[in-house]
Short mmCIF file of C-alpha atoms in Angstrom, two decimals:
data_model
loop_
_atom_site.label_atom_id
_atom_site.label_comp_id
_atom_site.label_asym_id
_atom_site.label_seq_id
_atom_site.Cartn_x
_atom_site.Cartn_y
_atom_site.Cartn_z
CA MET A 1 29.83 105.61 35.18
CA LEU A 2 33.62 106.36 34.34
CA PRO A 3 35.67 103.27 36.47
CA ILE A 4 38.99 103.66 35.19
CA ILE A 5 40.98 107.36 34.37
CA GLN A 6 43.66 106.66 31.96
CA ILE A 7 46.67 108.86 32.85
CA GLY A 8 49.29 108.09 29.96
CA PRO A 9 50.57 104.26 31.07
CA PHE A 10 48.77 103.94 33.87
CA SER A 11 44.88 102.93 34.42
CA VAL A 12 43.67 104.55 37.69
CA GLN A 13 40.45 103.46 39.07
CA ALA A 14 38.26 106.71 39.50
CA ALA A 15 36.59 105.78 42.29
CA GLY A 16 39.54 104.40 44.42
CA LEU A 17 41.13 107.82 43.40
CA VAL A 18 37.89 109.57 44.92
CA ILE A 19 37.47 107.77 48.27
CA LEU A 20 41.08 108.56 48.65
CA LEU A 21 40.54 112.11 48.03
CA GLY A 22 36.75 111.86 50.03
CA LEU A 23 39.50 110.74 53.13
CA TRP A 24 42.32 113.55 52.19
CA LEU A 25 39.62 116.24 52.41
CA GLY A 26 37.78 114.81 55.53
CA LEU A 27 41.44 114.64 57.89
CA GLY A 28 40.87 118.39 56.56
CA ARG A 29 37.67 118.97 58.33
CA VAL A 30 39.11 117.04 61.21
CA GLU A 31 42.28 119.24 61.62
CA LYS A 32 40.36 122.06 61.03
CA HIS A 33 37.65 121.58 63.95
CA ALA A 34 40.26 119.37 66.32
CA SER A 35 40.74 122.67 68.65
CA ARG A 36 37.43 122.71 69.58
CA TYR A 37 37.43 120.12 71.44
CA ALA A 38 40.80 120.74 73.20
CA MET A 39 42.47 117.89 71.18
CA LYS A 40 45.53 117.92 69.23
CA PRO A 41 45.11 117.90 65.18
CA ALA A 42 48.72 115.63 64.51
CA GLU A 43 47.36 113.45 67.43
CA LEU A 44 43.79 113.13 66.01
CA GLU A 45 45.60 112.65 62.06
CA THR A 46 47.74 110.01 63.89
CA MET A 47 44.98 107.68 65.27
CA VAL A 48 43.17 108.10 62.00
CA MET A 49 45.90 106.81 59.88
CA LEU A 50 46.69 104.46 62.50
CA THR A 51 43.74 102.84 62.79
CA LEU A 52 43.25 102.51 59.08
CA GLY A 53 46.76 101.32 58.86
CA ILE A 54 46.26 99.27 61.44
CA GLY A 55 42.98 97.93 60.23
CA LEU A 56 44.60 97.13 56.78
CA ILE A 57 47.06 94.58 58.18
CA GLY A 58 44.76 93.31 60.46
CA ALA A 59 42.45 92.47 56.96
CA ARG A 60 45.11 90.48 55.70
CA ILE A 61 46.23 88.56 58.45
CA GLY A 62 42.46 87.48 58.56
CA TYR A 63 42.57 86.52 55.44
CA VAL A 64 45.55 84.66 55.92
CA ALA A 65 43.89 82.93 58.51
CA SER A 66 41.62 81.65 56.86
CA ASN A 67 43.90 80.85 53.50
CA PRO A 68 46.77 78.98 55.09
CA THR A 69 48.07 77.62 51.66
CA MET A 70 48.84 81.23 50.76
CA LEU A 71 51.60 80.74 53.10
CA SER A 72 53.48 78.38 50.63
CA SER A 73 53.29 80.96 48.37
CA GLY A 74 55.69 83.17 49.54
CA TRP A 75 55.56 86.73 51.01
CA LEU A 76 55.40 88.41 47.90
CA ALA A 77 51.64 86.41 47.23
CA ILE A 78 50.98 87.51 51.08
CA LEU A 79 52.08 91.18 50.68
CA SER A 80 50.16 91.65 47.06
CA PRO A 81 48.29 94.73 46.69
CA ARG A 82 44.89 92.94 45.99
CA PRO A 83 41.80 94.59 47.71
CA GLU A 84 39.70 91.11 47.64
CA MET A 85 42.59 89.14 49.78
CA LEU A 86 41.08 91.52 52.95
CA GLU A 87 39.29 89.79 55.84
CA PRO A 88 36.52 92.88 56.34
CA LEU A 89 35.63 91.97 60.41
CA THR A 90 39.49 91.30 61.14
CA GLY A 91 40.32 94.76 59.41
CA ILE A 92 37.50 96.29 61.24
CA LEU A 93 38.16 94.97 64.88
CA SER A 94 42.29 95.24 64.87
CA GLY A 95 41.71 98.97 63.34
CA VAL A 96 39.26 99.74 66.00
CA ALA A 97 41.33 98.46 68.52
CA ALA A 98 44.45 100.38 67.49
CA GLY A 99 42.50 103.63 67.51
CA VAL A 100 41.24 102.96 70.86
CA ILE A 101 44.77 101.71 72.53
CA TYR A 102 45.96 104.88 70.73
CA GLY A 103 43.41 107.17 72.04
CA ARG A 104 43.15 105.84 75.94
CA LYS A 105 47.37 106.11 75.75
CA HIS A 106 47.06 109.88 74.80
CA GLN A 107 43.95 110.06 77.22
CA PHE A 108 41.62 111.16 74.65
CA GLU A 109 38.11 111.96 75.65
CA LEU A 110 35.95 109.05 74.11
CA TRP A 111 32.78 111.75 72.64
CA ALA A 112 35.25 114.63 72.28
CA THR A 113 37.20 112.36 69.80
CA LEU A 114 34.31 110.78 68.08
CA ASP A 115 32.72 114.64 67.62
CA SER A 116 35.97 115.92 66.48
CA LEU A 117 35.83 112.91 63.94
CA THR A 118 32.66 113.52 62.78
CA PRO A 119 32.96 116.81 60.01
CA GLY A 120 35.48 114.75 58.12
CA ALA A 121 33.92 111.58 58.29
CA ALA A 122 30.37 113.69 57.11
CA LEU A 123 32.41 114.85 53.92
CA PHE A 124 33.92 111.26 53.58
CA MET A 125 30.63 109.71 53.46
CA ALA A 126 29.49 111.77 50.19
CA PHE A 127 32.94 110.93 48.69
CA LEU A 128 31.84 107.18 49.31
CA ALA A 129 28.45 107.82 47.83
CA LEU A 130 30.28 109.48 44.72
CA SER A 131 32.58 106.54 44.29
CA HIS A 132 29.78 104.33 44.22
CA PHE A 133 28.39 106.27 41.14
CA LEU A 134 31.69 106.24 39.90
CA SER A 135 31.96 102.48 40.17
CA GLY A 136 28.30 101.38 39.24
CA ASN A 137 28.36 99.87 43.18
CA ALA A 138 25.30 100.30 45.12
CA TYR A 139 22.68 100.80 42.23
CA GLY A 140 19.16 100.80 42.38
CA MET A 141 16.09 99.08 41.62
CA PRO A 142 14.47 98.56 37.82
CA THR A 143 12.06 101.67 37.22
CA SER A 144 10.64 104.13 34.69
CA LEU A 145 10.63 107.39 36.59
CA PRO A 146 11.59 110.36 34.50
CA TRP A 147 14.58 110.86 36.59
CA SER A 148 15.71 107.06 36.60
CA ILE A 149 19.16 106.27 34.90
CA GLN A 150 20.15 103.68 32.26
CA LEU A 151 22.45 101.56 34.12
CA TYR A 152 23.21 97.53 33.32
CA GLY A 153 20.49 97.39 31.00
CA THR A 154 17.39 98.90 32.14
CA SER A 155 16.29 102.40 33.64
CA ARG A 156 16.86 102.06 37.34
CA HIS A 157 16.89 104.52 40.19
CA PRO A 158 19.89 107.03 40.77
CA SER A 159 20.13 105.34 43.85
CA GLN A 160 24.00 106.78 44.22
CA MET A 161 22.64 110.08 43.23
CA TYR A 162 20.63 109.91 46.52
CA GLU A 163 22.80 108.55 48.62
CA LEU A 164 24.85 111.80 47.58
CA VAL A 165 22.41 114.35 48.44
CA ALA A 166 21.58 112.62 51.61
CA ALA A 167 25.49 112.44 52.74
CA THR A 168 25.98 115.94 51.17
CA GLY A 169 22.94 117.65 53.09
CA ILE A 170 24.24 115.64 56.46
CA TYR A 171 27.70 117.18 55.88
CA LEU A 172 26.30 120.32 55.41
CA TRP A 173 23.79 120.31 58.32
CA VAL A 174 27.22 118.89 60.45
CA GLU A 175 29.23 121.90 59.24
CA ARG A 176 26.07 124.26 60.36
CA GLN A 177 26.22 122.82 63.77
CA LEU A 178 29.84 123.48 64.29
CA ARG A 179 28.85 127.39 63.23
CA VAL A 180 25.99 127.98 65.08
CA HIS A 181 26.63 125.95 68.09
CA SER A 182 30.48 126.89 69.31
CA ASP A 183 30.09 125.61 72.96
CA ARG A 184 30.10 121.94 71.83
CA GLN A 185 32.65 120.77 74.79
CA SER A 186 29.35 120.95 76.96
CA SER A 187 27.32 118.19 75.07
CA PRO A 188 30.05 116.33 74.00
CA GLY A 189 28.79 112.77 71.96
CA VAL A 190 25.49 114.74 70.91
CA LEU A 191 26.76 115.87 66.94
CA VAL A 192 28.54 112.47 66.13
CA LEU A 193 25.15 110.46 67.62
CA LYS A 194 22.96 113.05 65.39
CA PHE A 195 25.42 112.46 62.33
CA LEU A 196 25.02 108.56 62.73
CA ALA A 197 21.33 108.97 63.46
CA GLY A 198 21.00 110.82 60.35
CA SER A 199 23.18 108.92 58.16
CA LEU A 200 21.39 105.16 59.43
CA GLY A 201 17.54 106.77 58.90
CA ALA A 202 18.94 108.00 55.12
CA ARG A 203 20.31 104.41 54.59
CA VAL A 204 16.80 102.90 56.23
CA LEU A 205 15.05 105.34 53.31
CA LEU A 206 17.11 105.17 50.66
CA GLU A 207 17.65 101.08 51.04
CA THR A 208 14.37 100.86 49.17
CA PHE A 209 15.57 102.12 46.32
CA ARG A 210 18.66 99.45 45.72
CA GLY A 211 18.82 96.76 43.39
CA ASP A 212 21.64 95.16 45.37
CA SER A 213 20.02 94.53 48.88
CA THR A 214 20.04 90.69 50.62
CA ILE A 215 16.46 89.65 50.82
CA ILE A 216 15.52 87.69 53.72
CA ALA A 217 12.17 86.17 54.94
CA GLY A 218 9.28 87.71 54.12
CA ASN A 219 10.88 90.14 51.49
CA VAL A 220 12.57 92.50 54.30
CA ARG A 221 15.80 93.61 53.12
CA LEU A 222 18.65 92.97 55.54
CA GLU A 223 20.95 96.06 55.08
CA GLN A 224 17.63 98.17 56.13
CA LEU A 225 16.60 95.96 59.11
CA ALA A 226 20.06 96.49 60.23
CA ALA A 227 20.21 99.95 59.60
CA LEU A 228 16.80 100.21 61.70
CA GLY A 229 18.34 98.36 64.44
CA LEU A 230 21.18 100.88 64.70
CA PHE A 231 19.17 103.93 64.23
CA ALA A 232 17.13 102.55 67.07
CA ALA A 233 20.49 102.79 69.35
CA CYS A 234 21.87 105.41 68.06
CA LEU A 235 18.33 107.88 69.33
CA TRP A 236 18.46 106.46 72.37
CA LEU A 237 22.10 106.59 73.09
CA LEU A 238 21.29 110.60 71.98
CA GLU A 239 18.60 110.59 73.96
CA LYS A 240 21.12 109.65 76.83
CA ARG A 241 23.65 112.40 76.24
CA GLU A 242 21.06 115.08 75.79
CA ARG A 243 19.71 114.31 78.99
CA TYR A 244 23.68 113.72 80.63
CA SER A 245 24.40 117.01 78.86
CA MET A 246 21.15 118.97 80.59
CA LEU A 247 22.28 117.73 83.72
CA ASP A 248 25.77 118.52 83.23
CA LYS A 249 24.99 122.23 82.25
CA ASN A 250 22.64 122.89 85.58
CA ASN A 251 25.19 121.34 87.73
CA ARG A 252 27.64 123.90 86.86
CA SER A 253 25.27 126.60 86.90
CA MET B 1 13.42 108.29 74.49
CA ASN B 2 10.96 111.75 74.35
CA ASN B 3 8.17 111.35 71.83
CA THR B 4 10.19 113.08 68.89
CA LYS B 5 12.21 110.49 68.87
CA TRP B 6 9.84 107.48 69.10
CA ILE B 7 7.42 108.90 66.63
CA ILE B 8 10.67 109.31 63.71
CA LEU B 9 11.55 105.41 64.87
CA THR B 10 7.95 104.43 64.60
CA LEU B 11 7.66 106.15 60.73
CA ALA B 12 11.88 104.16 60.06
CA ALA B 13 9.81 101.16 61.15
CA LEU B 14 6.80 101.72 59.24
CA TRP B 15 8.97 102.62 56.04
CA VAL B 16 11.09 99.35 56.20
CA ALA B 17 7.65 97.26 56.92
CA LEU B 18 6.07 98.99 53.74
CA THR B 19 8.66 98.17 51.92
CA ALA B 20 8.63 94.30 52.48
CA ALA B 21 4.65 94.63 52.13
CA ILE B 22 4.33 96.31 48.76
CA GLY B 23 8.05 96.88 47.40
CA ASN B 24 9.78 94.94 44.59
CA PRO B 25 12.03 93.11 46.61
CA PRO B 26 15.63 93.30 43.68
CA SER B 27 14.97 89.89 41.93
CA VAL B 28 17.90 87.28 40.30
CA GLU B 29 19.77 90.12 37.87
CA THR B 30 18.93 88.51 34.67
CA ASN B 31 20.19 91.91 32.74
CA ILE B 32 23.41 91.20 31.14
CA ALA B 33 25.97 93.39 32.33
CA ALA B 34 29.87 92.69 33.36
CA LYS B 35 29.42 93.24 36.66
CA GLU B 36 28.98 90.84 39.94
CA GLY B 37 25.07 89.67 40.19
CA PHE B 38 24.77 90.26 36.06
CA ALA B 39 24.34 87.72 33.30
CA ALA B 40 27.78 87.19 31.63
CA PRO B 41 27.85 89.24 28.28
CA PRO B 42 27.55 86.27 25.71
CA PHE B 43 30.51 85.70 23.02
CA GLU B 44 31.71 82.97 20.21
CA LEU B 45 35.06 83.26 19.59
CA MET B 46 38.07 81.17 17.71
CA THR B 47 40.43 79.65 19.83
CA LEU B 48 44.08 79.60 18.72
CA SER B 49 43.76 75.44 17.97
CA GLY B 50 40.82 76.04 15.63
CA ASP B 51 37.61 75.43 17.27
CA ALA B 52 34.86 77.87 18.26
CA THR B 53 34.03 78.38 21.74
CA ASN B 54 30.31 79.76 22.68
CA LEU B 55 29.92 80.71 26.78
CA LYS B 56 26.09 79.68 26.23
CA ASP B 57 26.94 76.40 25.70
CA LEU B 58 29.15 75.94 28.89
CA ASN B 59 25.76 76.51 31.17
CA GLY B 60 26.45 74.16 33.95
CA HIS B 61 30.11 74.65 34.19
CA THR B 62 31.52 77.16 37.02
CA VAL B 63 33.93 79.32 34.33
CA ILE B 64 37.09 81.41 34.84
CA LEU B 65 37.45 83.85 32.06
CA ASN B 66 40.71 85.03 32.34
CA PHE B 67 41.62 88.24 29.93
CA TRP B 68 45.67 88.47 29.20
CA THR B 69 48.07 89.80 26.85
CA SER B 70 51.28 88.40 26.55
CA TRP B 71 53.33 91.39 26.59
CA CYS B 72 51.47 91.72 30.44
CA PRO B 73 54.12 90.38 33.22
CA PRO B 74 51.38 89.31 35.63
CA CYS B 75 49.61 87.49 32.93
CA LYS B 76 52.70 85.36 32.44
CA ALA B 77 52.91 84.68 36.17
CA GLU B 78 49.41 83.26 36.68
CA MET B 79 49.49 81.28 33.64
CA GLN B 80 50.63 78.61 35.45
CA ALA B 81 48.43 79.13 38.26
CA MET B 82 45.26 78.57 35.96
CA GLN B 83 46.71 75.83 34.35
CA ASN B 84 46.66 74.02 37.58
CA ILE B 85 43.50 75.49 38.40
CA GLN B 86 42.20 73.57 35.24
CA ASN B 87 43.78 70.52 35.43
CA ARG B 88 42.68 70.01 39.43
CA TYR B 89 38.97 71.48 38.86
CA ARG B 90 38.39 69.63 35.63
CA GLU B 91 36.39 66.80 37.03
CA GLN B 92 34.12 68.92 38.89
CA GLY B 93 33.17 70.97 35.44
CA VAL B 94 35.64 73.81 35.94
CA ILE B 95 36.29 75.61 32.96
CA VAL B 96 39.27 78.06 32.38
CA LEU B 97 38.71 80.27 29.54
CA ALA B 98 42.01 82.52 28.53
CA VAL B 99 40.81 84.75 26.61
CA ASN B 100 43.73 86.47 24.53
CA VAL B 101 42.99 90.24 23.59
CA THR B 102 44.37 89.64 20.32
CA SER B 103 43.51 93.31 19.29
CA GLN B 104 45.97 94.59 22.02
CA ASP B 105 48.53 91.74 21.08
CA ASN B 106 50.74 89.85 18.23
CA LEU B 107 49.11 86.47 17.17
CA ASN B 108 52.82 85.15 16.93
CA ASP B 109 54.14 86.45 20.59
CA VAL B 110 50.97 84.84 21.40
CA LYS B 111 51.66 81.35 20.34
CA SER B 112 55.08 81.61 21.60
CA PHE B 113 53.82 82.53 24.87
CA ILE B 114 51.54 79.30 25.01
CA THR B 115 54.80 77.56 23.98
CA GLU B 116 57.05 78.78 26.76
CA LEU B 117 54.91 77.87 29.23
CA ASP B 118 53.52 74.74 27.80
CA ILE B 119 49.71 75.33 28.42
CA SER B 120 47.04 73.45 27.25
CA LEU B 121 43.90 75.77 28.66
CA SER B 122 41.70 76.85 25.62
CA ILE B 123 43.05 80.20 24.65
CA PRO B 124 39.53 81.83 22.89
CA LEU B 125 41.24 85.03 20.47
CA ASP B 126 39.38 88.55 20.87
CA ILE B 127 40.65 89.63 17.54
CA ASP B 128 38.93 92.81 17.13
CA GLY B 129 38.12 93.51 20.96
CA SER B 130 34.81 93.39 21.13
CA ILE B 131 34.60 90.94 23.84
CA ALA B 132 37.12 92.93 25.74
CA GLU B 133 34.61 95.81 25.60
CA ALA B 134 31.96 94.04 26.69
CA TYR B 135 33.59 93.20 29.23
CA ARG B 136 35.20 96.71 29.99
CA VAL B 137 38.23 95.29 30.24
CA GLN B 138 40.65 98.18 31.58
CA ALA B 139 43.55 96.22 32.89
CA PHE B 140 45.46 93.02 32.13
CA PRO B 141 44.88 90.15 33.32
CA SER B 142 41.25 90.30 34.58
CA THR B 143 39.53 87.64 35.77
CA TYR B 144 35.70 87.13 35.60
CA PHE B 145 34.14 83.95 37.94
CA ILE B 146 31.07 82.67 36.22
CA ASP B 147 28.66 80.14 38.02
CA THR B 148 26.77 77.50 36.55
CA ASP B 149 23.73 79.64 35.64
CA GLY B 150 25.46 82.31 33.50
CA VAL B 151 25.83 84.96 36.44
CA ILE B 152 29.11 86.71 37.26
CA ARG B 153 29.94 86.26 40.60
CA LYS B 154 33.03 87.65 40.82
CA ILE B 155 35.56 90.37 39.01
CA ILE B 156 39.40 90.40 39.98
CA ILE B 157 40.93 93.31 38.41
CA GLY B 158 44.97 92.87 38.21
CA GLY B 159 47.28 90.42 39.20
CA PRO B 160 48.66 87.89 39.82
CA LEU B 161 46.13 85.87 40.89
CA SER B 162 47.67 82.59 42.94
CA GLU B 163 46.60 79.46 42.70
CA THR B 164 45.28 79.98 46.50
CA VAL B 165 42.99 83.10 45.80
CA ILE B 166 41.41 81.43 42.48
CA ALA B 167 41.19 77.95 44.80
CA SER B 168 39.25 79.69 47.42
CA THR B 169 37.03 81.57 44.77
CA ILE B 170 35.80 78.33 42.90
CA SER B 171 35.19 76.71 46.05
CA GLU B 172 32.14 78.81 46.92
CA LEU B 173 30.68 78.70 43.37
CA ILE B 174 31.35 74.87 43.53
CA ASP B 175 29.66 74.74 47.13
#
């Protein structure tokens, strides 16, 4: 693990750097494939940056709202760049709302937009897995298997590596789909749903080897159960989109 | 849904059930590591006032472990907040240990710093830097919130931390 990279007097968190790199490279993939979905790359990038920016602001507002005594600490405290001073739920809601509003204003088609973001999202997930490895987060269960790694005082499943292999495989599959199937506009939504189903299916499988799962009644892992539910929803939506696409193709021909 | 999707979904559900039935659930980590959810690395240090502080003796207390140096401006900015927190939560068994990483500091500067700010906190001195290394401290200040069982519940790198942030973190541990 390499949590910190020392660059002269500056200590840079390697995991954070990798996430930024993943975001930058992911946006590059979005830009490359945007025209396939009749989308303008600049508008897509603006939507992504707006979603992230508004999301961060919303997360900070949410944190301040749940800790109102912060208001007496002054503006410097409220604007402090502390990642733990972010409320995830308000961040996600406000970010998504900003993205939706921007998309509606520019008349983005929902499924085409999601498909165009998929290559970037898939690449970002691989970098996210790498950031977990560098930070030691998402660590594995203790094991004595020959490929175990020494982490936090014992031999463990290299769960971050499992995650990286799965995410990289999914990303390569997405890129292959884009190369092989040129006629994406006739089946909008299929790519993003297959990507989500693949990612969630991988999470269902790999959560078994995680050492930081939340256990609920009957030794069930909460994150695994949630992933299974979302996986089922994805498969159902995928079925609907595939049938819609088939009907649409038949009507056109 | 078509048959293939049903088969995949069924296999996934079976995997979840199998994991719950025969898998080993992650237990509370008893291994020692400078990471949230793990037992805090033990140490014994001499304080500025000449007493010995042993982290093991503080089991049963909520401990805020703050690593700092006198030349670090955010450390200076948050030290008063640490003092206020100690005053406010002392009765509830909260102990603030402001560990000075003396291997990267100067003892005279440390004494001047404490006198200038009128701090009465316990100031363990990490003379050789071994404790900072055990806790993987790479930036100042770094703050570790340790619960009554000696498990690290939260790590905050950097600062300055406001009294509000410290209090909201502490209140979760006390509850």
